[in-house]
mmCIF file of C-alpha atoms in Angstrom:
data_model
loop_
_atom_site.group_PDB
_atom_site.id
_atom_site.type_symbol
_atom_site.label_atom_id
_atom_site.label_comp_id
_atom_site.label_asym_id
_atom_site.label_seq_id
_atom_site.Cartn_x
_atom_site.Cartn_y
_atom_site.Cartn_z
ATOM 1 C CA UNK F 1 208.221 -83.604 -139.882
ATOM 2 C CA UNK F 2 209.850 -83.854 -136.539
ATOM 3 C CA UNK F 3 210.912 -81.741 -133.752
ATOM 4 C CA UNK F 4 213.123 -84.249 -132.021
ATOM 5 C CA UNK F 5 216.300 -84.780 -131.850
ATOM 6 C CA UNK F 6 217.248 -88.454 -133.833
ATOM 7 C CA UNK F 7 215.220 -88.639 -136.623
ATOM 8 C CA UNK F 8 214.095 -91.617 -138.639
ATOM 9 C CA UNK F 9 215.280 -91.576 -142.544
ATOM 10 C CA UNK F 10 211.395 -90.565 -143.895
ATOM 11 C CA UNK F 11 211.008 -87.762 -141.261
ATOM 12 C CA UNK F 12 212.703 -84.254 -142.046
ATOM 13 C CA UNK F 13 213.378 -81.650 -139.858
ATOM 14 C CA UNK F 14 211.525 -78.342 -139.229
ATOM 15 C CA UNK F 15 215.190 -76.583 -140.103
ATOM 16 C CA UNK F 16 215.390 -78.231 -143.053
ATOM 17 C CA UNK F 17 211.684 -77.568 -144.574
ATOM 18 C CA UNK F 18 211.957 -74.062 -143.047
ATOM 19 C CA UNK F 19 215.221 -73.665 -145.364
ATOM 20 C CA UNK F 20 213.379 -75.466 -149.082
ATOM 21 C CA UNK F 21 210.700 -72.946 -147.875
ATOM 22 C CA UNK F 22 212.691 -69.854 -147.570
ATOM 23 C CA UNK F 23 214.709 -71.050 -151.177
ATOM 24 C CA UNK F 24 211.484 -71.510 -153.051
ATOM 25 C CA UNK F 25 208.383 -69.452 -151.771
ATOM 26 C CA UNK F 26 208.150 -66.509 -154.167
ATOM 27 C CA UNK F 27 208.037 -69.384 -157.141
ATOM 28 C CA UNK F 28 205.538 -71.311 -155.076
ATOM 29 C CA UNK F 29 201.859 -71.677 -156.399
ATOM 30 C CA UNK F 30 198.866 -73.617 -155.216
ATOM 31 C CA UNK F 31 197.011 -76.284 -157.158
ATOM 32 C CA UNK F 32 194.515 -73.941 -158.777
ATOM 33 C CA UNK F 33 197.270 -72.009 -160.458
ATOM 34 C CA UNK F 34 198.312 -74.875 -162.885
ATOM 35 C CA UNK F 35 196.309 -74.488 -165.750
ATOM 36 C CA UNK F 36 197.043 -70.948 -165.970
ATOM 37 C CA UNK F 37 200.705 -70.742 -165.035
ATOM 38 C CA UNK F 38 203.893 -71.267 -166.863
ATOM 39 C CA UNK F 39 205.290 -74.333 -164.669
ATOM 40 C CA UNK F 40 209.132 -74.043 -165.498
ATOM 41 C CA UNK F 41 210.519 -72.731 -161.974
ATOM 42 C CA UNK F 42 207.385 -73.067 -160.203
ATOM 43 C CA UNK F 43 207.234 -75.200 -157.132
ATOM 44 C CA UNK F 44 203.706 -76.987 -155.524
ATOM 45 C CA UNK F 45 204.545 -78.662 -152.277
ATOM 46 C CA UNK F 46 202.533 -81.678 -151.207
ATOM 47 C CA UNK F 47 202.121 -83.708 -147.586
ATOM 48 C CA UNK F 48 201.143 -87.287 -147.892
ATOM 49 C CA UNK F 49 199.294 -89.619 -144.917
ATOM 50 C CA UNK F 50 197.847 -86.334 -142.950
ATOM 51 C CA UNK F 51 199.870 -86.868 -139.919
ATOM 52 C CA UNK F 52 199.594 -84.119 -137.089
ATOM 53 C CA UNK F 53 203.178 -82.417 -138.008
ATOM 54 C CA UNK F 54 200.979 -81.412 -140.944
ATOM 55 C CA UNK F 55 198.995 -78.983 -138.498
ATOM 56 C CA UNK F 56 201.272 -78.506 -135.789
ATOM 57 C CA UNK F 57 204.406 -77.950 -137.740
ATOM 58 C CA UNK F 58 203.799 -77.332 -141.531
ATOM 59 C CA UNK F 59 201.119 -74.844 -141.416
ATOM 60 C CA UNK F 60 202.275 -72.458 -139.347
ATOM 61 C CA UNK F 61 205.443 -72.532 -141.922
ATOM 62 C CA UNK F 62 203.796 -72.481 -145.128
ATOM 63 C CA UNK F 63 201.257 -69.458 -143.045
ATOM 64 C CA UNK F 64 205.166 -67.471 -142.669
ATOM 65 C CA UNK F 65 205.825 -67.957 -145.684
ATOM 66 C CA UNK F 66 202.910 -67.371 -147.567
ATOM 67 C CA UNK F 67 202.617 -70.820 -148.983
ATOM 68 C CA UNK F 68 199.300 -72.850 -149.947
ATOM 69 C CA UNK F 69 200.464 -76.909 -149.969
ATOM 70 C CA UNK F 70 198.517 -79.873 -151.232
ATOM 71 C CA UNK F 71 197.597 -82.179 -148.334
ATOM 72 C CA UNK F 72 197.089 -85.541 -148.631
ATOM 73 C CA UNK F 73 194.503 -87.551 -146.229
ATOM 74 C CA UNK F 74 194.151 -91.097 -145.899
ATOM 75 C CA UNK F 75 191.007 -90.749 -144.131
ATOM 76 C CA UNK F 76 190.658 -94.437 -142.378
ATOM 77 C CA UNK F 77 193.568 -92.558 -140.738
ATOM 78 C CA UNK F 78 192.008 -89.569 -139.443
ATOM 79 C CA UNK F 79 191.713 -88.990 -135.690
ATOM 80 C CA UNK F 80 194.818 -91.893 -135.434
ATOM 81 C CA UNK F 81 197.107 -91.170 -132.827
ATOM 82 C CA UNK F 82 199.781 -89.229 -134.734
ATOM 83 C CA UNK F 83 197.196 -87.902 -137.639
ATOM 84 C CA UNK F 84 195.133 -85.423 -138.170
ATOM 85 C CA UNK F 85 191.652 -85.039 -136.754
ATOM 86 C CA UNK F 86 188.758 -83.643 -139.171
ATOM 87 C CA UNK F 87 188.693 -80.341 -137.053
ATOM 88 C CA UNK F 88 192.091 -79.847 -137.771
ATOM 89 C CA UNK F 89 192.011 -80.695 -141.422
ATOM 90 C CA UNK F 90 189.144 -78.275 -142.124
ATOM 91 C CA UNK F 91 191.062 -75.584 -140.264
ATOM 92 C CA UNK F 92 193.384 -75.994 -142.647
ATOM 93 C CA UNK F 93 191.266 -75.773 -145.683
ATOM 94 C CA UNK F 94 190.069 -73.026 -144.595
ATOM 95 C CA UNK F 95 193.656 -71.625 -144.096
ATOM 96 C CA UNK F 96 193.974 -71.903 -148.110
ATOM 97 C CA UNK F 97 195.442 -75.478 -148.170
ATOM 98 C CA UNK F 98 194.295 -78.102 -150.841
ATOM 99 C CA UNK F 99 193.378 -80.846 -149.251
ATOM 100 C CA UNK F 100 193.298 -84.408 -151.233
ATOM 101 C CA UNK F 101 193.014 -87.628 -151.113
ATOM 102 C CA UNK F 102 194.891 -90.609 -150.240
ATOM 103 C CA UNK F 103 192.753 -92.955 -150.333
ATOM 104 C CA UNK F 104 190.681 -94.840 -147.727
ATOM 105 C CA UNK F 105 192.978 -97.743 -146.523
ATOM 106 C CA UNK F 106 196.223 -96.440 -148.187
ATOM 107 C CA UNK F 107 196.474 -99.737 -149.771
ATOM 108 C CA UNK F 108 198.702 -100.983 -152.803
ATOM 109 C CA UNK F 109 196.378 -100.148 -155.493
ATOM 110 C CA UNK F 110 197.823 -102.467 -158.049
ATOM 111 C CA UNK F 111 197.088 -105.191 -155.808
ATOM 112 C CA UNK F 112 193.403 -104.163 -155.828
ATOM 113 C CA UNK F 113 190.453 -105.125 -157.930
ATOM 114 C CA UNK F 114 188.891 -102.562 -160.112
ATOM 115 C CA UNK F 115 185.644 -102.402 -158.067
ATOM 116 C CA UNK F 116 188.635 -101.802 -154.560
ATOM 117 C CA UNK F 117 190.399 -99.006 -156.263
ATOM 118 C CA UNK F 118 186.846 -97.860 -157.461
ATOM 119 C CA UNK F 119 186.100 -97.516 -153.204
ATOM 120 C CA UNK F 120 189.496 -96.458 -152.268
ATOM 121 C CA UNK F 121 189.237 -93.403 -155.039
ATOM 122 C CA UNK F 122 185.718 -92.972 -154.638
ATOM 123 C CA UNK F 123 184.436 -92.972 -150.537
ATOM 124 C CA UNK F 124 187.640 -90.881 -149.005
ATOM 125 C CA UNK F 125 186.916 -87.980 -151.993
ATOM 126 C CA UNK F 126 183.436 -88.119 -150.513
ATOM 127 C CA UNK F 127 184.292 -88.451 -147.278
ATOM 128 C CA UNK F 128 187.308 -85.407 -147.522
ATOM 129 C CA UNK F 129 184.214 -83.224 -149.253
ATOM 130 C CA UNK F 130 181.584 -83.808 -146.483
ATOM 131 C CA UNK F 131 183.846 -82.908 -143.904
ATOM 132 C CA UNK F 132 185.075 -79.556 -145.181
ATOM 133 C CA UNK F 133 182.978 -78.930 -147.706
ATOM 134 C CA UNK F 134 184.830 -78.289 -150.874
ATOM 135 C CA UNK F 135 184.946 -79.991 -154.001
ATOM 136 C CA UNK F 136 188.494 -82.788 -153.673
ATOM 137 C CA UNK F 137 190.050 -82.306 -156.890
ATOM 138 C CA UNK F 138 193.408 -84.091 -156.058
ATOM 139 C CA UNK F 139 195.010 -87.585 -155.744
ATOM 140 C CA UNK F 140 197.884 -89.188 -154.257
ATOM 141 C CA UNK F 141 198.743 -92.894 -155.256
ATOM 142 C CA UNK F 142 199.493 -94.634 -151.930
ATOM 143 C CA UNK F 143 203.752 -96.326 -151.980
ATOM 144 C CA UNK F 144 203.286 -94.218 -155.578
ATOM 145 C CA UNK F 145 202.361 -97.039 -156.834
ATOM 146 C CA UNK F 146 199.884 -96.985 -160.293
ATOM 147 C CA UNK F 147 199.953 -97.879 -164.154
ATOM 148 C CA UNK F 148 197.855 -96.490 -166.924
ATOM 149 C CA UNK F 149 194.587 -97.796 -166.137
ATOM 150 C CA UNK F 150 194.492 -96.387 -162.633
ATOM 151 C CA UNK F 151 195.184 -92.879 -163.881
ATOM 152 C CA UNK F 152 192.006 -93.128 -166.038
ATOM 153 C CA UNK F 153 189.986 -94.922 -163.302
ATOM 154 C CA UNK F 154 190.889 -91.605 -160.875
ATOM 155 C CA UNK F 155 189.896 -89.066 -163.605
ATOM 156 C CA UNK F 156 186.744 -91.390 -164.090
ATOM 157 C CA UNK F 157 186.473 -90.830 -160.435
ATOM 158 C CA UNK F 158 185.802 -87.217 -160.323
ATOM 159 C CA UNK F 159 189.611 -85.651 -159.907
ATOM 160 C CA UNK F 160 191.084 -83.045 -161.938
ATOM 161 C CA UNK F 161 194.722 -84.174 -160.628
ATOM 162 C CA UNK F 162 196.770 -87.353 -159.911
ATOM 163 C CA UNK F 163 200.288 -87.152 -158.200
ATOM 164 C CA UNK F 164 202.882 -89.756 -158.495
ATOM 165 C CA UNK F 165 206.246 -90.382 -156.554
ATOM 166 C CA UNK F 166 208.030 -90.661 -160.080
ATOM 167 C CA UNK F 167 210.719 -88.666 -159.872
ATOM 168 C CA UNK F 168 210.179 -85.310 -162.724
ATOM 169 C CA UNK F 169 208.871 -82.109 -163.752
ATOM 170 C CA UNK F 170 205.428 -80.934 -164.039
ATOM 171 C CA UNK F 171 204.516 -81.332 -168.423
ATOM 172 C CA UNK F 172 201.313 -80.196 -168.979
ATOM 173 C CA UNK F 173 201.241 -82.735 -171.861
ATOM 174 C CA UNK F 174 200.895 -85.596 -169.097
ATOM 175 C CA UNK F 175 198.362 -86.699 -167.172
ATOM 176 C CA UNK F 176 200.441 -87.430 -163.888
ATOM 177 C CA UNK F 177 202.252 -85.288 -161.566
ATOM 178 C CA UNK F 178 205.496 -85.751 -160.895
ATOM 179 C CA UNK F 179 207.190 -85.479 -157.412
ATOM 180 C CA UNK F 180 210.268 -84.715 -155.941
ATOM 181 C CA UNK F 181 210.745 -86.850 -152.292
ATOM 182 C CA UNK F 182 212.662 -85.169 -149.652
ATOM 183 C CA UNK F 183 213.566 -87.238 -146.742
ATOM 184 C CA UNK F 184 215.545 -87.706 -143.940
ATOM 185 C CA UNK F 185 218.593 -89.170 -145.761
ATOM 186 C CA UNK F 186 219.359 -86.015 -148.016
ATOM 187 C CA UNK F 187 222.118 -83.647 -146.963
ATOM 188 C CA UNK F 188 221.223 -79.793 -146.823
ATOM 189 C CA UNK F 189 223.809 -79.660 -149.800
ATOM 190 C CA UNK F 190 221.368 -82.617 -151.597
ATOM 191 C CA UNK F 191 218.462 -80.590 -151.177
ATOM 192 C CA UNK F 192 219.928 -77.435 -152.348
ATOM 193 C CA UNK F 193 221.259 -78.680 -155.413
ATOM 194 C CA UNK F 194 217.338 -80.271 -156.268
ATOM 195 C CA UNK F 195 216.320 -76.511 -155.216
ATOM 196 C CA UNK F 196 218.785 -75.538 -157.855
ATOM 197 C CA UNK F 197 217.439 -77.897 -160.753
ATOM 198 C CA UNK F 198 221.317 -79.603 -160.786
ATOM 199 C CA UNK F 199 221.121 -82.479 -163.507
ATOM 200 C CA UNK F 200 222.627 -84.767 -161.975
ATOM 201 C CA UNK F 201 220.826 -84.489 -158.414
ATOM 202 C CA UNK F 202 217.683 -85.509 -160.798
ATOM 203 C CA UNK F 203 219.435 -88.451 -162.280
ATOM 204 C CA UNK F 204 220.160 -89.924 -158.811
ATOM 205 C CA UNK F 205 216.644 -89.171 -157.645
ATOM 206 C CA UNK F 206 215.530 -91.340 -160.503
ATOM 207 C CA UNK F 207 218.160 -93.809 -160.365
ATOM 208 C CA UNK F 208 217.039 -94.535 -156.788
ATOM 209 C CA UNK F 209 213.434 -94.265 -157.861
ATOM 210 C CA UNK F 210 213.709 -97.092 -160.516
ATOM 211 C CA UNK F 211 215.593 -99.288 -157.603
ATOM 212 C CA UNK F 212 213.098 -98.783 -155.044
ATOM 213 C CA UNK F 213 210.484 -99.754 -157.745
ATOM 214 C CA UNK F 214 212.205 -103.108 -159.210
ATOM 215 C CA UNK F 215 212.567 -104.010 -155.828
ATOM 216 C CA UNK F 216 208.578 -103.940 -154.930
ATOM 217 C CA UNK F 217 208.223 -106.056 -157.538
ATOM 218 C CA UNK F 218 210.345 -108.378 -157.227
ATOM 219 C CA UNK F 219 209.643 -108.566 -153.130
ATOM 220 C CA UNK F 220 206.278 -107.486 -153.260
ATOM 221 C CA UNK F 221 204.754 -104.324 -151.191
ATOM 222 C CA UNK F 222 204.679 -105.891 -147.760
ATOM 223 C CA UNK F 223 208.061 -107.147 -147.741
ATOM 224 C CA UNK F 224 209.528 -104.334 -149.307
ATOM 225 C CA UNK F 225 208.303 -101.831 -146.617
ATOM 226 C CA UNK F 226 209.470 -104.471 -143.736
ATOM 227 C CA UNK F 227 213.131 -104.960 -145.293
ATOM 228 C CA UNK F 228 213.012 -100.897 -146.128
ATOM 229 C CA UNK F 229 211.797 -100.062 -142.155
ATOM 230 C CA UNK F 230 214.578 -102.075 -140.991
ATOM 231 C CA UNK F 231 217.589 -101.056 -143.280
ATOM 232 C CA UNK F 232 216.065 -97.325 -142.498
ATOM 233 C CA UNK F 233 216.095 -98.050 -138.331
ATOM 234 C CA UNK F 234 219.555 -99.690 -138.928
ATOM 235 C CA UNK F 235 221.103 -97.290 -141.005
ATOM 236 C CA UNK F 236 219.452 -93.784 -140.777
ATOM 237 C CA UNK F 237 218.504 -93.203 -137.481
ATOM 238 C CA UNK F 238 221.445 -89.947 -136.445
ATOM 239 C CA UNK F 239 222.103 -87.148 -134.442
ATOM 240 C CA UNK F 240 221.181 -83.358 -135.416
#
């Protein structure tokens, strides 16, 4: 989230997340609600990376509007310039916000070995816990990037949720999460229209979501994010 003026492609601005929240926060429910809610037209925001727009921006927003998000920490991260610090993050648990995990190094965790991902899932939900003392029930795949086998190896790792960056709608029959991304790129009529469950705003979300994934693939993570960092610089970077 950013306050300035240009803004790169990932950020979004506090106009436009104060408008999804204004659309949305009477259907909004936290984390804890799942398992006893009826999820058609029900909404769970998430935050991945745990940068400090996360405190000094999105709290005070989702505190207006009554909201309780899903936070993601990457918690090699923590205390970063431009993240969060562990004071702040337990200020916000204590606010009412889930706070999960990211991981430890935000790597690619299909390029890791079983006993890596086994760390990664394993020392930042103990790490998360010690500093604000509550149970981490949550996971976010770093890039979104996971198969079958890393689903289990989370669940085997204590969580009661995974979230991916596929493109859907919450089916209690799966054992993922699906996510919506809103970025930088989107028009206010764009985000309205995924507000407004439109069909066909969901087919281009997933169009672009099975692009963006061939092409890590086929360049691999590293070059992927490089090429993608420079198209968005390029490209994206405009005037509000």
């Amino acid at each position: 989230i950013t306050k300035g003026k240009f803004l790169e492609h990932e950020d979004i601005s506090i106009q436009t997340l104060d408008l999804i929240m204004s659309k949305i926060h009477t259907d909004c429910i936290n984390i804890n609600q799942i398992a006893n809610n009826n999820m058609k037209n029900r909404w769970i925001l998430s935050f991945d990376d745990g940068f400090s727009s996360d405190f000094e921006i999105v709290l005070p927003l989702m505190k207006k509007y009554k909201i309780k998000g899903v936070f993601f920490i990457t918690t090699n991260y923590v205390g970063e310039k431009n993240y969060l610090n562990w004071e702040q993050i337990k200020l916000m648990s204590d606010e009412g916000m889930e706070i999960g995990s990211h991981s430890v190094n935000h790597y690619d965790m299909l390029s890791l070995s079983n006993d890596e991902r086994i760390y990664e899932l394993e020392i930042s939900k103990k790490l998360i816990e010690k500093n604000i003392s509550k149970k981490i029930k949550s996971f976010s795949f770093p890039f979104g990037r996971f198969n079958k086998e890393i689903i289990s190896e989370v669940y085997r790792s204590g969580y009661e949720y995974c979230f991916t960056s596929k493109p859907g709608r919450f089916n209690s029959n799966v054992n993922a999460i699906p996510r919506i991304s809103i970025n930088g790129s989107m028009s206010e009529d764009e985000i309205i229209k995924i507000l407004n469950k439109n069909k066909l705003i969901y087919f281009k979300t997933m169009y672009m979501y099975n692009i963006r994934r061939f092409a890590k693939f086929v360049l691999g993570i590293n070059y992927y994010w490089k090429i993608r960092r420079f198209l968005n610089n390029y490209f994206f970077k405009y005037d509000k």
